[in-house]
Tab-separated table of C-alpha atoms in Angstrom:
chain	number	residue	atom	x	y	z
A	14	MET	CA	16.031	21.793	25.265
A	15	ARG	CA	15.493	22.437	21.580
A	16	ARG	CA	18.070	19.772	20.667
A	17	VAL	CA	16.338	17.264	22.947
A	18	GLY	CA	13.012	18.108	21.318
A	19	ASP	CA	14.502	17.565	17.834
A	20	ILE	CA	15.891	14.184	18.909
A	21	LEU	CA	12.549	13.112	20.377
A	22	PHE	CA	10.754	14.266	17.224
A	23	GLY	CA	13.200	12.300	15.059
A	24	LEU	CA	12.690	9.176	17.168
A	25	ALA	CA	8.912	9.579	16.917
A	26	VAL	CA	9.105	9.920	13.127
A	27	ALA	CA	11.373	6.855	12.917
A	28	ALA	CA	8.919	4.869	15.054
A	29	VAL	CA	5.994	5.841	12.815
A	30	VAL	CA	7.954	4.956	9.676
A	31	LEU	CA	9.001	1.596	11.116
A	32	TRP	CA	5.425	0.884	12.193
A	33	SER	CA	4.149	1.736	8.712
A	34	LEU	CA	6.801	-0.322	6.929
A	35	GLY	CA	6.501	-3.255	9.330
A	36	PRO	CA	3.865	-5.245	7.369
A	37	PHE	CA	5.740	-4.843	4.075
A	38	LEU	CA	9.071	-5.812	5.658
A	39	TRP	CA	7.387	-8.897	7.130
A	40	GLN	CA	6.110	-9.800	3.659
A	41	ILE	CA	9.661	-9.582	2.298
A	42	ILE	CA	11.004	-11.783	5.101
A	43	THR	CA	8.204	-14.314	4.625
A	44	SER	CA	8.807	-14.462	0.873
A	45	LEU	CA	12.431	-15.493	1.526
A	46	LYS	CA	11.540	-18.359	3.876
A	47	PRO	CA	11.224	-22.012	2.809
A	48	PRO	CA	7.559	-23.166	2.883
A	49	ALA	CA	8.051	-25.303	5.997
A	50	GLU	CA	9.553	-22.417	7.945
A	51	VAL	CA	6.653	-20.079	7.171
A	52	VAL	CA	4.247	-22.011	9.410
A	53	THR	CA	6.620	-22.813	12.272
A	54	ALA	CA	5.594	-21.756	15.773
A	55	PRO	CA	6.953	-19.661	17.290
A	56	PRO	CA	7.741	-17.781	14.072
A	57	THR	CA	11.294	-17.053	13.008
A	58	TYR	CA	12.056	-13.402	12.428
A	59	TRP	CA	14.678	-14.115	9.790
A	60	PRO	CA	14.842	-17.125	7.432
A	61	SER	CA	17.422	-19.703	8.444
A	62	ALA	CA	18.177	-20.378	4.761
A	63	PRO	CA	16.953	-17.464	2.583
A	64	THR	CA	15.694	-18.591	-0.799
A	65	LEU	CA	14.074	-17.076	-3.878
A	66	ALA	CA	12.179	-20.282	-4.663
A	67	SER	CA	8.810	-18.644	-3.943
A	68	TYR	CA	9.428	-15.977	-6.585
A	69	PHE	CA	10.248	-18.565	-9.245
A	70	LYS	CA	7.332	-20.770	-8.199
A	71	ILE	CA	4.616	-18.144	-8.736
A	72	PHE	CA	5.727	-17.775	-12.354
A	73	ALA	CA	6.093	-21.519	-12.863
A	74	THR	CA	2.732	-22.553	-11.410
A	75	ARG	CA	0.545	-19.587	-12.374
A	76	PRO	CA	0.367	-17.176	-15.345
A	77	PHE	CA	1.690	-14.411	-13.101
A	78	ALA	CA	3.459	-12.639	-15.950
A	79	ALA	CA	0.059	-12.346	-17.670
A	80	TYR	CA	-1.444	-10.888	-14.478
A	81	ILE	CA	1.273	-8.219	-14.348
A	82	ARG	CA	0.883	-7.480	-18.057
A	83	ASN	CA	-2.897	-7.120	-17.713
A	84	SER	CA	-2.599	-4.839	-14.677
A	85	ALA	CA	0.030	-2.669	-16.363
A	86	LEU	CA	-2.010	-2.329	-19.556
A	87	ILE	CA	-5.247	-1.509	-17.733
A	88	ALA	CA	-3.635	0.913	-15.251
A	89	LEU	CA	-1.623	2.767	-17.909
A	90	ALA	CA	-4.573	3.030	-20.303
A	91	SER	CA	-6.908	4.264	-17.553
A	92	THR	CA	-4.328	6.819	-16.439
A	93	ALA	CA	-3.777	8.060	-19.991
A	94	LEU	CA	-7.511	8.400	-20.638
A	95	CYS	CA	-8.149	10.205	-17.344
A	96	THR	CA	-5.322	12.644	-18.076
A	97	ALA	CA	-6.364	13.248	-21.691
A	98	LEU	CA	-10.043	13.765	-20.835
A	99	GLY	CA	-9.647	15.399	-17.437
A	100	THR	CA	-7.194	18.114	-18.492
A	101	PRO	CA	-9.425	19.964	-21.002
A	102	ALA	CA	-12.520	19.391	-18.832
A	103	ALA	CA	-10.788	20.851	-15.765
A	104	TYR	CA	-9.468	23.792	-17.792
A	105	ALA	CA	-12.930	24.545	-19.150
A	106	LEU	CA	-14.496	24.470	-15.691
A	107	ALA	CA	-11.709	26.594	-14.220
A	108	ARG	CA	-11.438	29.266	-16.924
A	109	LEU	CA	-14.342	29.375	-19.345
A	110	PRO	CA	-17.628	31.169	-18.468
A	111	LEU	CA	-19.743	28.072	-19.024
A	112	PRO	CA	-23.492	28.235	-18.327
A	113	GLY	CA	-24.144	26.188	-15.215
A	114	GLY	CA	-20.412	25.817	-14.584
A	115	SER	CA	-20.748	26.002	-10.811
A	116	TRP	CA	-23.365	23.249	-10.892
A	117	ALA	CA	-21.065	21.139	-13.061
A	118	VAL	CA	-18.315	21.525	-10.451
A	119	ARG	CA	-20.695	20.426	-7.696
A	120	ALA	CA	-21.770	17.447	-9.820
A	121	VAL	CA	-18.142	16.426	-10.327
A	122	LEU	CA	-17.518	16.566	-6.591
A	123	LEU	CA	-20.726	14.662	-5.845
A	124	VAL	CA	-19.929	11.861	-8.291
A	125	SER	CA	-16.440	11.427	-6.833
A	126	VAL	CA	-17.796	10.501	-3.389
A	127	PHE	CA	-19.718	7.443	-4.591
A	128	PRO	CA	-17.838	4.202	-3.808
A	129	PRO	CA	-17.479	1.733	-6.712
A	130	THR	CA	-19.195	-0.970	-4.632
A	131	ILE	CA	-22.680	0.501	-5.054
A	132	LEU	CA	-22.219	0.700	-8.825
A	133	ILE	CA	-21.024	-2.841	-9.404
A	134	VAL	CA	-24.390	-4.287	-10.536
A	135	PRO	CA	-25.218	-1.645	-13.180
A	136	LEU	CA	-21.570	-1.597	-14.290
A	137	TYR	CA	-21.570	-5.387	-14.696
A	138	LYS	CA	-24.755	-5.271	-16.762
A	139	LEU	CA	-23.335	-2.505	-18.940
A	140	VAL	CA	-20.004	-4.273	-19.484
A	141	ALA	CA	-21.790	-7.554	-20.247
A	142	ARG	CA	-24.144	-5.807	-22.683
A	143	LEU	CA	-21.131	-4.352	-24.500
A	144	GLY	CA	-19.476	-7.776	-24.653
A	145	LEU	CA	-16.425	-6.592	-22.712
A	146	LEU	CA	-16.273	-9.251	-19.985
A	147	ASN	CA	-12.760	-10.743	-19.827
A	148	ASP	CA	-11.591	-7.870	-22.023
A	149	PRO	CA	-9.172	-5.153	-20.792
A	150	LEU	CA	-11.622	-2.489	-22.003
A	151	GLY	CA	-14.137	-3.912	-19.538
A	152	LEU	CA	-11.972	-2.486	-16.744
A	153	ILE	CA	-10.323	0.443	-18.532
A	154	LEU	CA	-13.629	2.199	-19.220
A	155	PRO	CA	-15.073	1.817	-15.661
A	156	TYR	CA	-11.754	2.810	-14.070
A	157	THR	CA	-11.626	5.900	-16.276
A	158	ALA	CA	-15.209	6.848	-15.423
A	159	LEU	CA	-14.653	6.342	-11.691
A	160	ASN	CA	-11.389	8.301	-11.565
A	161	LEU	CA	-12.269	11.092	-13.982
A	162	PRO	CA	-14.117	13.253	-11.381
A	163	PHE	CA	-11.111	13.103	-9.057
A	164	THR	CA	-8.749	13.987	-11.908
A	165	ILE	CA	-10.902	16.952	-12.925
A	166	TRP	CA	-11.128	18.204	-9.349
A	167	VAL	CA	-7.351	18.071	-8.744
A	168	LEU	CA	-6.469	19.747	-12.056
A	169	MET	CA	-9.214	22.365	-11.802
A	170	THR	CA	-7.943	23.453	-8.378
A	171	PHE	CA	-4.438	23.859	-9.800
A	172	PHE	CA	-5.542	25.679	-12.969
A	173	LYS	CA	-7.246	28.340	-10.856
A	174	GLN	CA	-3.866	29.197	-9.288
A	175	ILE	CA	-2.208	29.976	-12.637
A	176	PRO	CA	-2.209	33.746	-13.326
A	177	LYS	CA	-4.648	34.710	-16.054
A	178	GLU	CA	-2.096	37.202	-17.358
A	179	LEU	CA	-0.121	34.316	-18.871
A	180	GLU	CA	-3.135	33.227	-20.905
A	181	GLU	CA	-3.911	36.799	-21.903
A	182	ALA	CA	-0.331	37.202	-23.136
A	183	ALA	CA	-0.660	33.962	-25.105
A	184	ALA	CA	-3.880	35.254	-26.692
A	185	VAL	CA	-2.119	38.469	-27.690
A	186	ASP	CA	0.566	36.333	-29.367
A	187	GLY	CA	-2.168	34.645	-31.409
A	188	LEU	CA	-2.520	31.337	-29.568
A	189	SER	CA	-5.937	29.697	-29.510
A	190	ARG	CA	-7.515	28.256	-26.361
A	191	TRP	CA	-6.250	24.771	-27.225
A	192	GLN	CA	-2.748	26.028	-27.962
A	193	THR	CA	-2.720	27.987	-24.713
A	194	LEU	CA	-3.795	24.900	-22.804
A	195	TRP	CA	-1.205	22.511	-24.250
A	196	LYS	CA	1.716	24.944	-24.672
A	197	ILE	CA	1.333	27.191	-21.619
A	198	VAL	CA	-1.039	25.805	-18.987
A	199	PHE	CA	-0.304	22.085	-19.278
A	200	PRO	CA	3.505	22.375	-18.774
A	201	LEU	CA	2.974	24.650	-15.780
A	202	SER	CA	0.560	22.104	-14.312
A	203	ALA	CA	3.060	19.219	-14.295
A	204	PRO	CA	2.865	18.715	-10.480
A	205	ALA	CA	-0.938	18.444	-10.486
A	206	VAL	CA	-0.978	16.248	-13.594
A	207	ALA	CA	1.651	13.933	-12.076
A	208	THR	CA	-0.299	13.741	-8.814
A	209	ALA	CA	-3.587	12.870	-10.508
A	210	ALA	CA	-1.927	10.393	-12.883
A	211	ILE	CA	-0.059	8.532	-10.133
A	212	LEU	CA	-3.110	8.267	-7.881
A	213	VAL	CA	-5.253	7.017	-10.776
A	214	PHE	CA	-2.547	4.480	-11.656
A	215	ILE	CA	-2.391	3.226	-8.044
A	216	PHE	CA	-6.188	2.857	-7.871
A	217	SER	CA	-6.296	0.975	-11.182
A	218	TRP	CA	-3.351	-1.242	-10.232
A	219	ASN	CA	-4.758	-2.182	-6.816
A	220	GLU	CA	-8.505	-2.374	-7.565
A	221	PHE	CA	-9.938	-5.798	-6.728
A	222	LEU	CA	-13.733	-5.926	-6.694
A	223	LEU	CA	-14.471	-4.910	-10.292
A	224	ALA	CA	-11.528	-6.953	-11.596
A	225	MET	CA	-12.749	-9.993	-9.696
A	226	THR	CA	-16.288	-9.588	-11.026
A	227	PHE	CA	-15.569	-8.731	-14.662
A	228	MET	CA	-12.559	-11.002	-15.307
A	229	SER	CA	-13.485	-14.659	-14.782
A	230	ARG	CA	-10.975	-16.085	-17.271
A	231	ASP	CA	-7.619	-16.813	-15.642
A	232	SER	CA	-5.572	-15.302	-18.453
A	233	ALA	CA	-7.537	-12.020	-18.209
A	234	ARG	CA	-7.148	-11.507	-14.455
A	235	THR	CA	-5.179	-8.691	-12.873
A	236	VAL	CA	-2.547	-8.923	-10.143
A	237	PRO	CA	-4.821	-8.451	-7.062
A	238	VAL	CA	-7.206	-11.145	-8.300
A	239	GLY	CA	-4.316	-13.426	-9.245
A	240	ILE	CA	-2.879	-13.139	-5.727
A	241	ALA	CA	-6.275	-13.898	-4.186
A	242	MET	CA	-6.535	-17.017	-6.346
A	243	LEU	CA	-3.201	-18.470	-5.239
A	244	SER	CA	-3.819	-21.796	-3.523
A	245	GLY	CA	-1.887	-24.806	-2.311
A	246	ALA	CA	-2.117	-28.505	-3.010
A	247	SER	CA	-5.393	-28.717	-1.050
A	248	SER	CA	-8.145	-26.377	0.051
A	249	TYR	CA	-6.638	-26.351	3.556
A	250	GLU	CA	-3.177	-25.285	2.447
A	251	VAL	CA	-2.370	-21.611	1.945
A	252	PRO	CA	0.971	-20.888	0.187
A	253	TRP	CA	1.908	-17.876	2.293
A	254	ASP	CA	5.431	-17.823	0.886
A	255	GLN	CA	4.116	-17.466	-2.689
A	256	ILE	CA	1.499	-14.919	-1.662
A	257	SER	CA	4.174	-12.852	0.084
A	258	ALA	CA	6.448	-13.051	-2.967
A	259	ALA	CA	3.583	-11.935	-5.222
A	260	VAL	CA	2.733	-9.035	-2.901
A	261	VAL	CA	6.364	-7.877	-2.865
A	262	LEU	CA	6.668	-8.056	-6.661
A	263	THR	CA	3.471	-6.081	-7.253
A	264	THR	CA	4.090	-3.495	-4.530
A	265	LEU	CA	7.630	-2.551	-5.529
A	266	PRO	CA	6.624	-0.870	-8.846
A	267	VAL	CA	4.094	1.339	-7.053
A	268	VAL	CA	6.602	2.225	-4.327
A	269	ALA	CA	9.236	3.051	-6.944
A	270	LEU	CA	6.753	5.218	-8.847
A	271	VAL	CA	5.781	7.189	-5.757
A	272	LEU	CA	9.405	7.659	-4.670
A	273	ALA	CA	10.396	8.834	-8.148
A	274	PHE	CA	7.625	11.449	-8.271
A	275	GLN	CA	7.210	12.244	-4.571
A	276	ARG	CA	8.194	15.896	-5.051
A	277	ARG	CA	5.600	16.310	-7.804
A	278	ILE	CA	2.952	14.608	-5.658
A	279	VAL	CA	3.575	16.939	-2.717
A	280	GLU	CA	3.516	19.983	-5.001
A	281	GLY	CA	0.277	18.860	-6.615
A	282	LEU	CA	-1.511	18.038	-3.362
A	283	THR	CA	-0.484	21.317	-1.702
A	284	ALA	CA	-1.270	23.519	-4.706
A	285	GLY	CA	-3.335	26.475	-3.602
A	286	ALA	CA	-2.712	25.850	0.105
A	287	VAL	CA	-0.690	29.062	0.391
A	288	LYS	CA	-1.582	32.338	-1.322
A	289	GLY	CA	0.884	34.835	-2.655
């Protein structure tokens, strides 16, 4: 009976995985179809003549390389800033006897629940006042501000699990607070840091609303906005083959990143779940 249960559980897991991967697999298949075959009815479930023409076309007809470059720059810079600012802030909230520290923790948690949508008007006015429209900093700074509370919360939870005896031993050896943080605590917190960094990167890479609002110049747009702006020869024609190719190209880096660091992500998200 146990073997039958294991088989049924494996089949259920396989069904869930296939269901989850179904839309992405369909995008890959669609990206390999000729344009005329994409709109045939009934649809074909495998291209009769697979082609990579759609992948070449998005680079030939649109500045797609610039979109990828902009997204990579903005996502990497936002991730670096969140990590650099969030690490000492989380350590201070987790370890130092700060006046009003508990209220600061509650404020961090409260800020993290606000969706970016309700902040778009004041953020737009602020970015415009600073002259950062169509500038990568116009997205890097808001993305950092929006993701910093989450970064602090994840790292602070992990820092609390590190034995204080390690820091006391470092103090006995003559290390300052900063040296203890960067030489002792930070290396031990690699799973939590990787988790926060990857999730911030994914948010910054995929974010659409702020990028659409702040980046009106075509050469300054990011990948999600660039995909949304793909159009055919007329307003009634939608180039689904090119859109699918663009989605595949921009999803693969994120998938590869998550697969490469999946062990770190699981360790970071489950930190503190089990005592002892």
